[in-house]
mmCIF file of C-alpha atoms in Angstrom:
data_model
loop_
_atom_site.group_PDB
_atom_site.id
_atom_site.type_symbol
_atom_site.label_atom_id
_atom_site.label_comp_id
_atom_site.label_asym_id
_atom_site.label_seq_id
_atom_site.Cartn_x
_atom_site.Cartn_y
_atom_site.Cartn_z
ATOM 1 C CA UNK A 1 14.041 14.701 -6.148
ATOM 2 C CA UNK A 2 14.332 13.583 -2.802
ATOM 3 C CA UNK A 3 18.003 13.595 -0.973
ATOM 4 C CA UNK A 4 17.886 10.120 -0.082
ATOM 5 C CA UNK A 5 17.277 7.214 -2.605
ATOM 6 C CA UNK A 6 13.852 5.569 -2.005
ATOM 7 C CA UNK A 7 14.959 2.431 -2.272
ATOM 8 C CA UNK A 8 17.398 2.988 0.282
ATOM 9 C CA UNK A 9 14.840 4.950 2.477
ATOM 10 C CA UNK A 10 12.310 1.792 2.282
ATOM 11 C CA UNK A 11 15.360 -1.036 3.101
ATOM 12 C CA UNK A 12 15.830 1.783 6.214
ATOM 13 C CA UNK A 13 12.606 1.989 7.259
ATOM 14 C CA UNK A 14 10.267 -0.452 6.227
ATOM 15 C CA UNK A 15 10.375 -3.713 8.341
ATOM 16 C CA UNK A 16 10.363 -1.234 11.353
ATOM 17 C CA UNK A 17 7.273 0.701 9.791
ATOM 18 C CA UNK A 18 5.563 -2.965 9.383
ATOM 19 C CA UNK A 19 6.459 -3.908 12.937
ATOM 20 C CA UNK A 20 5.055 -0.588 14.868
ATOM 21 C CA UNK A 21 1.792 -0.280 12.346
ATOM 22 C CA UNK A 22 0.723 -3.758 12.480
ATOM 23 C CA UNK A 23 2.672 -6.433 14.555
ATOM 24 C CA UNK A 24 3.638 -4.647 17.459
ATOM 25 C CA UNK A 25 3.187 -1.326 18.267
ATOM 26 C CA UNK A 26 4.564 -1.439 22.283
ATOM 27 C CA UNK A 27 8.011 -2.585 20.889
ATOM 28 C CA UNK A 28 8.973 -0.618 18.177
ATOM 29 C CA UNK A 29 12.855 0.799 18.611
ATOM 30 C CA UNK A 30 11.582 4.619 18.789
ATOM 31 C CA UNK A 31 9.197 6.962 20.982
ATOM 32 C CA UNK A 32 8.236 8.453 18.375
ATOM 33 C CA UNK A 33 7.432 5.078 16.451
ATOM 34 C CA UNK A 34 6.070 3.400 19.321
ATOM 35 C CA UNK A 35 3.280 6.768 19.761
ATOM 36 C CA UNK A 36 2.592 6.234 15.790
ATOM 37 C CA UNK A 37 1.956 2.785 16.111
ATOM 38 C CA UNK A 38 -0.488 3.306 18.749
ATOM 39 C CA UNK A 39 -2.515 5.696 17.147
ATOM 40 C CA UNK A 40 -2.454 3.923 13.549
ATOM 41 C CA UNK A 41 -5.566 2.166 14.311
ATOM 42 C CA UNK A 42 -6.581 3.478 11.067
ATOM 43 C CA UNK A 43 -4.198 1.563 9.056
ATOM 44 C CA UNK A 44 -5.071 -1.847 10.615
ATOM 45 C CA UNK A 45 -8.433 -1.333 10.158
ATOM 46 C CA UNK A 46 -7.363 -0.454 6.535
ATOM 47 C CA UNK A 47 -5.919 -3.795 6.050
ATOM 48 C CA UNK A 48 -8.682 -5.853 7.794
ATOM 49 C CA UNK A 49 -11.317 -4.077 5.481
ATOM 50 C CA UNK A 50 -8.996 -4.318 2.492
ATOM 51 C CA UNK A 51 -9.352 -8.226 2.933
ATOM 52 C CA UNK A 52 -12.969 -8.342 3.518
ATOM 53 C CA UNK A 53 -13.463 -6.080 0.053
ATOM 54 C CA UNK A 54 -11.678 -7.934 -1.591
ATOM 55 C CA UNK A 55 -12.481 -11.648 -0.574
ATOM 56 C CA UNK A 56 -15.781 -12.066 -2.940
ATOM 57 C CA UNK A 57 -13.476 -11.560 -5.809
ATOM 58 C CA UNK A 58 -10.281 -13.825 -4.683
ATOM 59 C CA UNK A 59 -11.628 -17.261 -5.618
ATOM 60 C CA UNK A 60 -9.148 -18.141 -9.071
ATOM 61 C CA UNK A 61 -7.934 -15.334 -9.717
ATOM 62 C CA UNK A 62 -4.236 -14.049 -9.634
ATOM 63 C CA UNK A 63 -3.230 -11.488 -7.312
ATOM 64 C CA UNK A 64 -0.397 -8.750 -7.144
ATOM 65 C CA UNK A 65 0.438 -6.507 -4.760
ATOM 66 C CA UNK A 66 2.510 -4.121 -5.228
ATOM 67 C CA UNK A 67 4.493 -2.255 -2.673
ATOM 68 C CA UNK A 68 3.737 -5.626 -0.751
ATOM 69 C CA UNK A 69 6.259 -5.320 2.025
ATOM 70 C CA UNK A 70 7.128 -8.528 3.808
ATOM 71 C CA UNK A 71 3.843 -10.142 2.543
ATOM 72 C CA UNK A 72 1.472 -9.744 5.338
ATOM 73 C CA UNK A 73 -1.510 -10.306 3.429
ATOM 74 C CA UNK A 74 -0.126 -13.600 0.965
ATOM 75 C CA UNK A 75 -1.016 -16.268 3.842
ATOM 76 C CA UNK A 76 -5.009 -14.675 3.871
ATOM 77 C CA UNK A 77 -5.810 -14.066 0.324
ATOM 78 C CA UNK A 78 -4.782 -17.344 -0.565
ATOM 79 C CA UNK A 79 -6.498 -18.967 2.231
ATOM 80 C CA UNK A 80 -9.887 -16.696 0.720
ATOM 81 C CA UNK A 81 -9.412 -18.513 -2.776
ATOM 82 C CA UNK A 82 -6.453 -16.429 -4.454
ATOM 83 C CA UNK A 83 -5.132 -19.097 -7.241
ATOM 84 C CA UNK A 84 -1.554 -17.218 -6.985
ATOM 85 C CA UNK A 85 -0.177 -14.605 -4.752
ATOM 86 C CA UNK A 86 2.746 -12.344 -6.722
ATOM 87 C CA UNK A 87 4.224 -9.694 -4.433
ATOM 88 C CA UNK A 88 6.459 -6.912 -5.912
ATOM 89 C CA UNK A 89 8.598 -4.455 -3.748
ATOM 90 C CA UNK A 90 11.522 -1.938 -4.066
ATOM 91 C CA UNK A 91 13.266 -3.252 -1.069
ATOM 92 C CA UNK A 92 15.128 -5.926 -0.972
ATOM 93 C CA UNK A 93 15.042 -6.478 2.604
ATOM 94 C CA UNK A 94 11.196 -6.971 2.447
ATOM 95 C CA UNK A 95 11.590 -9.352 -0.404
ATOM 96 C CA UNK A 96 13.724 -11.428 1.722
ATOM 97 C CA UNK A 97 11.864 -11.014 4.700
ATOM 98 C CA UNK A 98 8.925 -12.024 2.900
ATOM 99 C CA UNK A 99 10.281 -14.896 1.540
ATOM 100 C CA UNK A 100 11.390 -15.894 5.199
ATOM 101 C CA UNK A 101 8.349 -15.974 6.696
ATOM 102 C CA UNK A 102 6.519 -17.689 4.243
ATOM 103 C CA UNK A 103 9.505 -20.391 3.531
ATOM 104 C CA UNK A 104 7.216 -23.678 4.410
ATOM 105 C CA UNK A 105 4.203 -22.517 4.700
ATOM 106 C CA UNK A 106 1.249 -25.018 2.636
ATOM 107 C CA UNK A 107 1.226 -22.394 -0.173
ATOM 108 C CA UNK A 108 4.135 -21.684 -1.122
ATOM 109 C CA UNK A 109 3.991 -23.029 -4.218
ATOM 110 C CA UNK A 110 1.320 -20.233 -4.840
ATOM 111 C CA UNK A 111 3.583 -17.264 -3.794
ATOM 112 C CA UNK A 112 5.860 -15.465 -5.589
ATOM 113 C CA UNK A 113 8.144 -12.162 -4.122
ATOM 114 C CA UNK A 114 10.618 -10.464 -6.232
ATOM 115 C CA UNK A 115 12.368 -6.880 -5.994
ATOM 116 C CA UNK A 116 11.405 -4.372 -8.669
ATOM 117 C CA UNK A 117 10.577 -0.277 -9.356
ATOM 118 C CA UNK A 118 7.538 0.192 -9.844
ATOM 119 C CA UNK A 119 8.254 1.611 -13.341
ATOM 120 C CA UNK A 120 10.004 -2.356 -14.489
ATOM 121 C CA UNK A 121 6.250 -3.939 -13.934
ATOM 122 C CA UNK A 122 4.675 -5.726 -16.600
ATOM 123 C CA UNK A 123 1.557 -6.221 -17.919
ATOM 124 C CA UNK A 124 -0.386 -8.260 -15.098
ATOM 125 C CA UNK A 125 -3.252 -9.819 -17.485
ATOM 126 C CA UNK A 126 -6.278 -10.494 -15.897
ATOM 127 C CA UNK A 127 -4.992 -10.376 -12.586
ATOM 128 C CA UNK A 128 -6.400 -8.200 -9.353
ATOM 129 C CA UNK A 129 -3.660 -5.860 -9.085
ATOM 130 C CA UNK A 130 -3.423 -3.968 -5.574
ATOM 131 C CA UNK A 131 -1.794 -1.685 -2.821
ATOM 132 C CA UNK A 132 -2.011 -0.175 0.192
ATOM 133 C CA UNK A 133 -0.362 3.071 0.604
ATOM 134 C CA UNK A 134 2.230 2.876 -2.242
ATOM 135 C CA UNK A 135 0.441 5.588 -4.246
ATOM 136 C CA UNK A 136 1.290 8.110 -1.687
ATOM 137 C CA UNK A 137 5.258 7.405 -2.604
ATOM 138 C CA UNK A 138 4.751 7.543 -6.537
ATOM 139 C CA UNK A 139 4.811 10.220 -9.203
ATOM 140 C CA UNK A 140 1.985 10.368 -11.383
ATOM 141 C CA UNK A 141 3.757 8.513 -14.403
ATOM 142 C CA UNK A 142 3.952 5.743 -11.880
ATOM 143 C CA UNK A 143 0.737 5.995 -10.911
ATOM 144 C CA UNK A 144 -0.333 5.305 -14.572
ATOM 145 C CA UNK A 145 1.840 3.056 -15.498
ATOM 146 C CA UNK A 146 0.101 0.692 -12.630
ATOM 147 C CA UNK A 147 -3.519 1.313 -14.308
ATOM 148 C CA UNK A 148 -2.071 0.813 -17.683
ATOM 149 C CA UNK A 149 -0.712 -2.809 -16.414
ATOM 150 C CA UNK A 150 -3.653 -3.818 -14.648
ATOM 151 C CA UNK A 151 -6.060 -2.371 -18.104
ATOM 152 C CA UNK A 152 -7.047 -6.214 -18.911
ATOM 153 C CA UNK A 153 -7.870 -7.247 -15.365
ATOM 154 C CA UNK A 154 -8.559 -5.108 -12.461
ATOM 155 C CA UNK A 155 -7.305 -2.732 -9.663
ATOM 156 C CA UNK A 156 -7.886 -2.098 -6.065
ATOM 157 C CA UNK A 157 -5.866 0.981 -4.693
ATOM 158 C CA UNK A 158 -5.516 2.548 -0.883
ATOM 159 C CA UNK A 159 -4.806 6.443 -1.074
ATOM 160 C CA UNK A 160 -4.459 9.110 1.486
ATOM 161 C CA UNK A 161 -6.683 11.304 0.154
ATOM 162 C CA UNK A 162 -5.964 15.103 -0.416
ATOM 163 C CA UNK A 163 -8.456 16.887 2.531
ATOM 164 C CA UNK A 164 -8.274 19.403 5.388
ATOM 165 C CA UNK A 165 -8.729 17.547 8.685
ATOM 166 C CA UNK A 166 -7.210 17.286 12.177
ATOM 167 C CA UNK A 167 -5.779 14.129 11.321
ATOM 168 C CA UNK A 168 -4.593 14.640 7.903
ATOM 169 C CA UNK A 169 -2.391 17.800 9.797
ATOM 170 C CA UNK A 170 -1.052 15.736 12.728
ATOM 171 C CA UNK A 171 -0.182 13.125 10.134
ATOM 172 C CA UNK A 172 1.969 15.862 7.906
ATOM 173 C CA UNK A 173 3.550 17.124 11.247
ATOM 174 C CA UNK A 174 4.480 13.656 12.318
ATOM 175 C CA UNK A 175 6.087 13.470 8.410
ATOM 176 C CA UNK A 176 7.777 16.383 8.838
ATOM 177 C CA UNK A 177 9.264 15.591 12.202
ATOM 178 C CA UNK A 178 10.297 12.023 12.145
ATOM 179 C CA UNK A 179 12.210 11.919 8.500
ATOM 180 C CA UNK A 180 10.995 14.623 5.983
ATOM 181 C CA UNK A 181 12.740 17.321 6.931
ATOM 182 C CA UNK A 182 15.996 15.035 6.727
ATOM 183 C CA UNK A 183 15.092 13.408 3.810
ATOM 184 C CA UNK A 184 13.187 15.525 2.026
ATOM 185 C CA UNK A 185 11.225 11.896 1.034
ATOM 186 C CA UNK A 186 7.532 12.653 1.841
ATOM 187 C CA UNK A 187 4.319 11.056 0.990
ATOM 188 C CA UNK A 188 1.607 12.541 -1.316
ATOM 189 C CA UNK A 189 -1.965 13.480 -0.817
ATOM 190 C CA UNK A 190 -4.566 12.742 -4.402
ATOM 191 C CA UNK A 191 -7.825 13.949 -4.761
ATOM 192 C CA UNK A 192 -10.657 11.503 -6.470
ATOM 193 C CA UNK A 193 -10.505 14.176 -9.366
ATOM 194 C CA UNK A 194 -6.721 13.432 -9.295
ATOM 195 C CA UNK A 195 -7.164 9.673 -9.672
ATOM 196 C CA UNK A 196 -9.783 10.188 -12.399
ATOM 197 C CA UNK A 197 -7.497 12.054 -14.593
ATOM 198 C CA UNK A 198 -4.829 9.764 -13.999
ATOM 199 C CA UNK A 199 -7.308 7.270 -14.866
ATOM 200 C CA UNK A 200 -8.474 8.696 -17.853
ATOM 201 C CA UNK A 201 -4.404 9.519 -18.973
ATOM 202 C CA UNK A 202 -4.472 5.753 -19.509
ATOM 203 C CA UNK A 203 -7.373 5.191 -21.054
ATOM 204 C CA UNK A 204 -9.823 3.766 -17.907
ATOM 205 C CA UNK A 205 -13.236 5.164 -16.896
ATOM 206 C CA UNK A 206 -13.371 7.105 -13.336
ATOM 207 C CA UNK A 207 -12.884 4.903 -10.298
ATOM 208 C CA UNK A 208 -15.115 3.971 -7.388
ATOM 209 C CA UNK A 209 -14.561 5.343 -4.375
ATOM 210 C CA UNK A 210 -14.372 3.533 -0.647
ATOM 211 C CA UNK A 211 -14.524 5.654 2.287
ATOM 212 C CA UNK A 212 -15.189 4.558 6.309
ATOM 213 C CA UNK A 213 -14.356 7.043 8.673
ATOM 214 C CA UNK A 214 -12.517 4.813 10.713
ATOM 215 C CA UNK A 215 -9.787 5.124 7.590
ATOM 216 C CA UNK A 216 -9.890 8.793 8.626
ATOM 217 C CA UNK A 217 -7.964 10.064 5.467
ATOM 218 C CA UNK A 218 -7.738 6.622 3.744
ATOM 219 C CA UNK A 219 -9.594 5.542 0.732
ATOM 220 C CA UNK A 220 -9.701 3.072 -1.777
ATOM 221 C CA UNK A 221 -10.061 3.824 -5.678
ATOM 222 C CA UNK A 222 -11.333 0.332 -7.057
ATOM 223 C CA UNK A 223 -12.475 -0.838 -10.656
ATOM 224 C CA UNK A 224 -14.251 -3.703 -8.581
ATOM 225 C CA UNK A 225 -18.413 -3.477 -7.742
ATOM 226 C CA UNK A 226 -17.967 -3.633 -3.755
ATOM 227 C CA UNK A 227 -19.997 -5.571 -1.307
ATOM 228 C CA UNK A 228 -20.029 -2.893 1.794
ATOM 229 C CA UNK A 229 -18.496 -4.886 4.865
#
């Protein structure tokens, strides 16, 4: 077990994390933060190409994110046809944060955010269920129980993926450094055979697999037939 809660370690961390990855990188409160932002071209090019994969398959459907932060991405996917945006996070302060900056907006009648473990989810239906880095941060009973929930509809999942690179090291030593030493809280690395028999543990055929090199570690796992952006 880690020595700090991860609930605790996400209300710490994550509206910070948000703001030097994606928002602005020049003014987050750290060096160290502010260098990591700079060079995390990887994960805004993540998001961007997370939208345009999934945009063919928004129009009436219900969405979910989980691990969903301060809901970056409700505003877009409903704009791209999403009948219903539902996200779901551990931290309260990106719940509220979330509901804050969407308080207002055209559809918010269409947008839901609520506070919950990963392990409390329902059943989703037929809804798209997705995320963006929360499998790094999740045991592998987690990481089932999402499949199992999404069984009836379908999934679209962004994993640092298990490989020896320059950039996979730097990443590990930037873990260490800033907080995993401290905390002893540190993301995970899954292999596509990893995901497969994760997949198969709850009863779902092998995924397909995204890769871009501009992801650099990053991939997505995805019951969905892609159109290649």
């Amino acid at each position: 077990m880690p020595a700090i809660d991860p609930r605790t370690f996400w209300n710490d961390k994550i509206l910070g994390w948000e703001e030097s990855r994606y928002l602005a990188p020049s003014k987050a409160a750290t060096f160290v933060e502010r260098m990591a932002g700079r060079i995390s071209s990887s994960l805004r090019f993540r998001l961007d190409a997370a939208v345009r994969l999934l945009a063919p398959h928004l129009p009436g459907r219900q969405v979910v994110e989980l691990g969903c932060g301060s809901g970056l991405l409700a505003e877009r996917l409903i704009s791209l046809g999403a009948a219903g945006y539902r996200g779901i996070d551990i931290a309260d302060r990106a719940i509220a944060e979330a509901r804050y900056r969407h308080a207002g907006s055209p559809s918010d009648n269409l947008m839901t955010f609520e506070v919950a473990p990963v392990l409390d989810v329902r059943p989703q239906g037929d809804a798209l269920v997705f995320s963006l880095g929360l499998f790094d941060w999740l045991s592998p009973e987690e990481i089932c129980h999402i499949f199992t929930i999404s069984r009836q509809g379908h999934y679209f999942h962004a994993v640092a993926e298990r490989r020896l690179s320059a950039q996979q090291l730097i990443h590990r030593a930037y873990v260490h450094f800033s907080y995993g030493r401290r905390t002893g809280y540190r993301p995970q690395y899954h292999s596509v055979a990893d995901i497969d028999a994760l997949l198969g543990r709850s009863g779902l055929p092998p995924a397909t697999v995204y890769r871009n090199a501009r992801m650099r570690f990053g991939i997505f796992v995805t019951d969905l037939a892609l159109e290649r952006p």
